[in-house]
Coordinates of C-alpha atoms in Angstrom, one line a residue:
M1 CA -51.3 -51.9 15.2
N2 CA -50.8 -48.7 17.2
N3 CA -47.3 -48.6 18.9
D4 CA -47.7 -45.3 20.9
K5 CA -46.8 -45.4 24.5
L6 CA -49.5 -46.9 26.8
S7 CA -49.7 -45.2 30.3
F8 CA -52.3 -46.3 32.9
M9 CA -53.8 -43.6 35.1
A10 CA -56.6 -44.8 37.5
L11 CA -58.6 -48.1 38.2
S12 CA -61.9 -48.1 39.9
I13 CA -63.5 -51.3 41.3
R14 CA -67.0 -52.0 42.7
N15 CA -68.5 -55.5 43.5
F16 CA -65.6 -57.2 41.5
M17 CA -64.3 -60.4 43.1
S18 CA -63.3 -59.7 46.6
Y19 CA -64.3 -55.9 46.3
G20 CA -67.6 -54.8 47.9
N21 CA -70.3 -52.3 47.1
A22 CA -68.2 -49.3 48.1
T23 CA -66.2 -48.1 44.9
T24 CA -62.5 -48.3 45.4
S25 CA -60.4 -45.8 43.2
I26 CA -56.7 -46.5 42.8
S27 CA -54.1 -44.2 41.3
L28 CA -51.8 -46.0 38.7
Q29 CA -49.5 -43.0 37.9
R30 CA -47.1 -43.5 40.8
Q31 CA -43.5 -43.5 39.8
G32 CA -41.1 -46.4 40.6
A33 CA -41.9 -49.5 42.4
T34 CA -45.1 -49.9 44.5
L35 CA -45.6 -52.4 47.2
I36 CA -49.3 -53.4 47.8
E37 CA -49.5 -54.9 51.3
G38 CA -52.7 -56.8 52.4
R39 CA -54.5 -56.3 55.8
N40 CA -57.0 -58.4 57.1
M41 CA -57.9 -57.4 60.9
D42 CA -60.3 -60.1 61.1
D43 CA -58.0 -63.1 60.5
T44 CA -54.6 -62.0 61.9
A45 CA -53.7 -59.9 65.1
E46 CA -51.9 -57.0 63.1
G47 CA -53.6 -57.6 59.7
V48 CA -50.2 -57.8 58.1
G49 CA -49.3 -60.4 55.3
A50 CA -53.0 -61.5 55.1
N51 CA -54.1 -63.3 51.9
G52 CA -57.5 -63.0 50.0
V53 CA -57.7 -59.5 50.9
G54 CA -57.7 -58.1 47.1
K55 CA -54.2 -57.7 46.0
S56 CA -54.4 -60.0 43.1
T57 CA -57.9 -58.6 42.4
I58 CA -56.3 -55.2 41.3
I59 CA -54.2 -56.9 38.6
N60 CA -57.4 -58.8 37.6
A61 CA -59.4 -55.9 37.4
I62 CA -56.9 -53.9 35.2
I63 CA -56.8 -56.7 32.6
Y64 CA -60.7 -57.3 32.8
A65 CA -61.3 -53.8 32.2
C66 CA -59.1 -53.7 29.2
Y67 CA -59.9 -57.1 27.6
G68 CA -63.4 -58.2 29.2
K69 CA -61.8 -61.3 31.0
P70 CA -59.6 -61.7 34.0
L71 CA -56.1 -63.6 34.3
S72 CA -57.9 -66.9 35.5
D73 CA -60.2 -68.7 33.1
I74 CA -63.4 -68.6 35.1
N75 CA -67.0 -67.9 34.3
L76 CA -67.4 -64.0 34.2
D77 CA -70.5 -64.1 36.2
K78 CA -68.2 -65.4 38.9
C79 CA -66.2 -62.2 38.9
V80 CA -69.2 -60.4 40.4
N81 CA -68.9 -60.0 44.1
I82 CA -70.5 -63.3 45.7
V83 CA -71.9 -61.5 48.7
N84 CA -73.8 -58.7 46.8
G85 CA -74.1 -60.7 43.4
K86 CA -75.0 -57.5 41.3
N87 CA -73.7 -54.1 40.3
C88 CA -70.2 -54.8 39.1
V89 CA -68.3 -51.8 37.8
V90 CA -64.8 -51.8 36.6
G91 CA -63.3 -48.8 35.0
I92 CA -59.9 -48.1 33.8
Q93 CA -58.3 -44.8 32.5
F94 CA -55.2 -44.6 30.3
K95 CA -53.3 -42.6 27.8
K96 CA -52.3 -43.9 24.4
G97 CA -50.1 -41.5 22.6
K98 CA -51.8 -38.3 23.0
D99 CA -55.1 -39.7 23.5
T100 CA -56.9 -40.3 26.7
Y101 CA -59.5 -43.2 27.1
E102 CA -61.9 -44.3 29.8
I103 CA -63.2 -47.9 29.5
T104 CA -65.8 -48.9 32.0
R105 CA -67.4 -52.5 32.2
Y106 CA -70.8 -53.0 33.8
R107 CA -72.1 -56.7 34.7
K108 CA -75.4 -57.3 36.3
V109 CA -76.1 -53.7 37.0
K110 CA -79.8 -54.6 36.3
S111 CA -81.6 -57.8 35.4
G112 CA -81.3 -59.4 31.8
A113 CA -78.8 -58.9 29.1
E114 CA -79.1 -55.1 29.3
G115 CA -77.2 -55.1 32.6
T116 CA -74.1 -56.2 31.1
F117 CA -72.5 -53.8 28.9
I118 CA -69.3 -51.6 28.2
T119 CA -68.7 -47.9 27.6
I120 CA -65.7 -46.4 25.6
F121 CA -65.0 -42.7 25.8
K122 CA -62.1 -40.7 24.1
N123 CA -60.5 -37.5 25.2
G124 CA -63.4 -36.5 27.6
S125 CA -66.0 -36.6 25.0
D126 CA -69.6 -38.0 25.8
K127 CA -69.7 -39.7 22.6
D128 CA -69.5 -43.5 23.5
L129 CA -67.3 -45.5 21.1
A130 CA -68.6 -48.9 22.0
K131 CA -69.8 -51.2 19.4
G132 CA -72.9 -53.1 18.8
T133 CA -71.8 -56.1 20.7
I134 CA -69.3 -56.6 23.6
P135 CA -67.1 -59.0 21.5
E136 CA -67.0 -56.4 18.7
S137 CA -66.0 -53.7 21.5
N138 CA -63.4 -56.0 22.8
R139 CA -61.9 -56.5 19.4
F140 CA -62.0 -52.7 18.8
I141 CA -60.2 -52.1 22.1
E142 CA -57.5 -54.7 21.4
E143 CA -56.8 -53.9 17.8
Q144 CA -57.6 -50.1 17.5
I145 CA -57.0 -48.6 20.9
I146 CA -54.4 -51.0 23.0
G147 CA -52.8 -52.5 20.0
M148 CA -51.7 -55.7 21.9
S149 CA -53.3 -59.1 22.3
Y150 CA -54.7 -60.5 25.7
D151 CA -51.9 -63.2 25.6
L152 CA -49.0 -60.6 24.9
F153 CA -50.5 -58.2 27.6
K154 CA -50.3 -60.9 30.2
Q155 CA -46.6 -61.7 29.4
I156 CA -45.1 -58.5 29.2
V157 CA -47.4 -56.0 31.1
I158 CA -49.1 -57.9 33.9
F159 CA -46.5 -60.7 34.1
D160 CA -48.5 -62.9 36.5
A161 CA -46.3 -65.6 38.1
D162 CA -49.4 -68.1 37.8
S163 CA -49.7 -67.6 34.0
T164 CA -48.0 -69.9 31.6
S165 CA -44.5 -68.7 30.8
F166 CA -43.6 -67.8 27.3
F167 CA -41.3 -70.9 26.8
K168 CA -43.9 -73.2 27.9
E169 CA -46.6 -71.7 25.4
K170 CA -47.2 -73.6 22.2
A171 CA -45.2 -72.8 19.2
A172 CA -48.1 -71.2 17.3
T173 CA -48.8 -69.1 20.4
Q174 CA -45.1 -68.0 20.7
R175 CA -45.2 -67.0 17.1
T176 CA -48.3 -65.0 17.3
M177 CA -46.7 -63.1 20.5
V178 CA -43.6 -62.2 18.7
E179 CA -45.5 -61.1 15.7
D180 CA -47.6 -58.9 17.8
L181 CA -44.6 -57.6 19.7
F182 CA -42.5 -56.5 16.7
Q183 CA -45.6 -55.7 14.6
L184 CA -44.8 -58.7 12.2
S185 CA -48.5 -59.8 11.8
L186 CA -48.7 -57.6 8.7
L187 CA -45.9 -59.7 6.9
S188 CA -47.8 -62.9 8.0
E189 CA -51.0 -61.6 6.5
K190 CA -49.3 -60.6 3.3
A191 CA -47.7 -63.9 3.1
A192 CA -51.1 -65.7 3.4
L193 CA -52.6 -63.5 0.8
L194 CA -49.7 -64.4 -1.5
K195 CA -50.3 -68.0 -0.7
D196 CA -54.0 -67.8 -1.7
A197 CA -53.1 -65.7 -4.7
N198 CA -50.4 -68.6 -5.7
K199 CA -53.3 -71.1 -5.3
D200 CA -55.4 -69.3 -7.6
V201 CA -52.8 -68.7 -10.2
S202 CA -51.7 -72.3 -9.9
G203 CA -55.3 -73.5 -10.3
D204 CA -55.7 -71.4 -13.6
I205 CA -52.4 -72.9 -14.9
K206 CA -53.9 -76.2 -14.7
I207 CA -57.1 -75.4 -16.4
Q208 CA -55.1 -74.0 -19.1
E209 CA -52.6 -77.0 -19.3
N210 CA -55.7 -79.2 -19.6
T211 CA -57.2 -77.1 -22.2
I212 CA -54.0 -77.2 -24.2
E213 CA -53.6 -81.0 -23.7
H214 CA -57.3 -81.5 -25.0
L215 CA -56.5 -79.2 -28.3
E216 CA -53.2 -81.1 -28.9
R217 CA -55.1 -84.4 -29.0
A218 CA -57.8 -82.9 -31.2
V219 CA -55.1 -81.8 -33.6
D220 CA -53.6 -85.3 -33.7
D221 CA -57.0 -86.6 -34.4
H222 CA -57.5 -84.2 -37.3
Q223 CA -53.9 -85.0 -38.6
D224 CA -54.9 -89.0 -38.5
Q225 CA -58.3 -88.3 -40.3
L226 CA -56.6 -86.2 -42.8
E227 CA -53.8 -88.8 -43.4
S228 CA -56.4 -91.5 -43.6
A229 CA -58.4 -89.5 -46.3
K230 CA -55.2 -89.0 -48.4
N231 CA -54.7 -92.6 -48.4
R232 CA -58.3 -93.3 -49.5

């Protein structure tokens, strides 16, 4: 796992959830806290404090660009803007350590399976680092670039109020998060390997014990036959 500093730079959204066909670009390099205020001039007199205008979509777009799935457990095709129904493009730019990455996810940009794909570029190079399939690319991003699981990212980076809190997660999930956070997963992997090796050694010992027991019985049989021959 790479523990270099992760710094988001920019986000671009097009036809993702409530965002329409015009590309919306958002800078993520502001210092300090940023207040995002929703304005919907169609529903309220001043447009202030409106819901459903895309505030939460920004958070969903960030995690979707990184991991290929939003915060909520919905069908990915439903992430595409319901009005336009195609040409969904979400891109994220960030720095990890000294390297700069640009990940862009395309969904329904043309008909068929070829219309959904991902591109990964590093340090401005035109070499696409995306793997053969989207799941393979997702694993590559999570393990080799971001170095943080989707669940851990939700808990300590996004920190969405609607997500299940750490203390309400199952014990196995909590353990996995703690291992990821403190990079203890390697110890667990080593422990699993040692456990498997111990099973192999235990199996070999059992086989040898059975062989010795068989040979001891054979020796006793020969001793009995020898004593019987002497007596005759």
